[in-house]
PDB file of C-alpha atoms in Angstrom:
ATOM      1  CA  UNK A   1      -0.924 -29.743   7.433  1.00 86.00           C
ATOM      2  CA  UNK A   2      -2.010 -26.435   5.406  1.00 83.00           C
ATOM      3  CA  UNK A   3       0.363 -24.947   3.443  1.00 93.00           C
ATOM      4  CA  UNK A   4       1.576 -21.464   3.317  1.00 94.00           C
ATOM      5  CA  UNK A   5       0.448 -20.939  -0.093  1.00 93.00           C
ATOM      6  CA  UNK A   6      -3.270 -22.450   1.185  1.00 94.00           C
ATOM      7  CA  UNK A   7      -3.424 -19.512   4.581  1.00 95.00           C
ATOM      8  CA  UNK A   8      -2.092 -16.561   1.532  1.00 92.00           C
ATOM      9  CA  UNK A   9      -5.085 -17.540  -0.792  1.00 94.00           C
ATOM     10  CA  UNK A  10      -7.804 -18.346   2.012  1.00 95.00           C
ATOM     11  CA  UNK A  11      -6.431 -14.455   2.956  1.00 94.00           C
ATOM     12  CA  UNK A  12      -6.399 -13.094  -0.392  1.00 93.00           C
ATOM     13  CA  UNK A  13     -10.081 -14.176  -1.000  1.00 95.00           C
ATOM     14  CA  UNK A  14     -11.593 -13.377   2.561  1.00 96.00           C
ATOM     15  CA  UNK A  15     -10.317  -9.410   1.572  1.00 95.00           C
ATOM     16  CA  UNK A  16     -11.786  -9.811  -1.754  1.00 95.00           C
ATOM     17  CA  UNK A  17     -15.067 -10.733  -0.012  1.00 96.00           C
ATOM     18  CA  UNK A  18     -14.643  -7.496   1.791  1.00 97.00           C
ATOM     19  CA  UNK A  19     -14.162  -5.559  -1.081  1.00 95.00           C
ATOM     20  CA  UNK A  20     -10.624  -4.854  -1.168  1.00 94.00           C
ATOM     21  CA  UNK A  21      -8.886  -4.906  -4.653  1.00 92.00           C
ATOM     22  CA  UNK A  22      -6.346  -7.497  -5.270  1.00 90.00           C
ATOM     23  CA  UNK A  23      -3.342  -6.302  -7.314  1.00 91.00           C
ATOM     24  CA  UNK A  24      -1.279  -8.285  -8.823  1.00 91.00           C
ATOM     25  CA  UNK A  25       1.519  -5.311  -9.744  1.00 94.00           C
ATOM     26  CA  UNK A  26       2.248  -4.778  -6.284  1.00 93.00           C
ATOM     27  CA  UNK A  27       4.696  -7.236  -5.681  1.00 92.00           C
ATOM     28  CA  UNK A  28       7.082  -4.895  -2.964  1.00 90.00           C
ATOM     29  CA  UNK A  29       7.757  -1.844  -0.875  1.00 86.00           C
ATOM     30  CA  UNK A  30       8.584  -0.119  -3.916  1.00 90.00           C
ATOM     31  CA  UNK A  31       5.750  -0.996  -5.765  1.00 92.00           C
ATOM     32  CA  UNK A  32       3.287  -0.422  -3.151  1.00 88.00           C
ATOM     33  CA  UNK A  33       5.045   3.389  -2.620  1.00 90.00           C
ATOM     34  CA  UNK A  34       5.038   4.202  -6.150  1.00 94.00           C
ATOM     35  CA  UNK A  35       1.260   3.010  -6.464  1.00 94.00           C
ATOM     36  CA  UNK A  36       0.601   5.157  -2.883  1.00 93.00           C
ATOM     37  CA  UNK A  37       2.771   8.119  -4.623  1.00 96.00           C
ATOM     38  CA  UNK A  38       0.724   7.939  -7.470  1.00 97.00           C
ATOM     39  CA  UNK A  39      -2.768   7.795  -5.466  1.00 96.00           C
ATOM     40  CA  UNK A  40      -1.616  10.798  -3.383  1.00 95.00           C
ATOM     41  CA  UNK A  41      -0.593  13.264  -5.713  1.00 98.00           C
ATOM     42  CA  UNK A  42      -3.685  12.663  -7.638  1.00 98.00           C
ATOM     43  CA  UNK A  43      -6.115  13.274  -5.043  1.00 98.00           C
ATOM     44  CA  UNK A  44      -4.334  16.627  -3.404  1.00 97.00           C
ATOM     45  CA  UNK A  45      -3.389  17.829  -7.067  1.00 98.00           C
ATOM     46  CA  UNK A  46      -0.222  17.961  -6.318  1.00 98.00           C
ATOM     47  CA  UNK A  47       3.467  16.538  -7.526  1.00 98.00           C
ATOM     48  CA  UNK A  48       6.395  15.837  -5.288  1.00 97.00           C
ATOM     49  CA  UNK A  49       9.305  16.194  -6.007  1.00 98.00           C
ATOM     50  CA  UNK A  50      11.284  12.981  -4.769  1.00 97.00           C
ATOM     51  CA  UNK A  51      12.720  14.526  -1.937  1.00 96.00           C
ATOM     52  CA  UNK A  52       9.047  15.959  -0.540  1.00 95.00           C
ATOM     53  CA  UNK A  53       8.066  12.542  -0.862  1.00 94.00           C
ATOM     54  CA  UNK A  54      10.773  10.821   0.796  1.00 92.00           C
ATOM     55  CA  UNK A  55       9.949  13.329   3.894  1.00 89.00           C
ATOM     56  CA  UNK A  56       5.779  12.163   3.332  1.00 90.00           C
ATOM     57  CA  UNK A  57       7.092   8.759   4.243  1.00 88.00           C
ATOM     58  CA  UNK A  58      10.126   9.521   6.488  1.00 87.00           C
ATOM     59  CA  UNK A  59       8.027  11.906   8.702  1.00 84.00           C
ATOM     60  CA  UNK A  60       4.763  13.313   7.946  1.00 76.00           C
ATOM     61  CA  UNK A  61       3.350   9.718   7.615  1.00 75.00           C
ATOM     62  CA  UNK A  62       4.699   7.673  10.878  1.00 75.00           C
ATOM     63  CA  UNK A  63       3.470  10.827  13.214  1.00 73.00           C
ATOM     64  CA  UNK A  64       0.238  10.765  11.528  1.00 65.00           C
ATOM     65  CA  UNK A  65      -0.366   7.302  11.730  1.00 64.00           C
ATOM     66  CA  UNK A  66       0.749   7.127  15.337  1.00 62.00           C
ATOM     67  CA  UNK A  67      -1.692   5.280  17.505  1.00 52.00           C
ATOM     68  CA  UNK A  68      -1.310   5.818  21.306  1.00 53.00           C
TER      69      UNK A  68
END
């Protein structure tokens, strides 16, 4: 029987051979929204205030990922 932790690392290393990054900070939702908050303001030279970014998540995001 393969264990859960066995299926997460086969997983982990398959990505890695496609080039994605592992991190090791992002733990959670909130890590992996600060990291994303951090990404996006950097790249559109911009800074949110907390409530802009709550609507980038809340709104903006979901319609734009939308896939009909």
């Amino acid at each position: 029987m393969i264990k859960e932790n066995d299926i997460e690392q086969r997983l982990l290393t398959k990505l890695q051979d496609l080039k994605y990054t592992y991190r090791p900070d992002i733990r959670d939702r909130e890590a992996l929204e600060q990291n994303f908050r951090e990404k996006f303001e950097a790249l559109n030279r911009v800074n949110l205030t907390d409530a802009e970014f709550a609507r980038l998540l809340d709104g903006v995001l979901p319609r734009a990922l939308k896939v009909e």
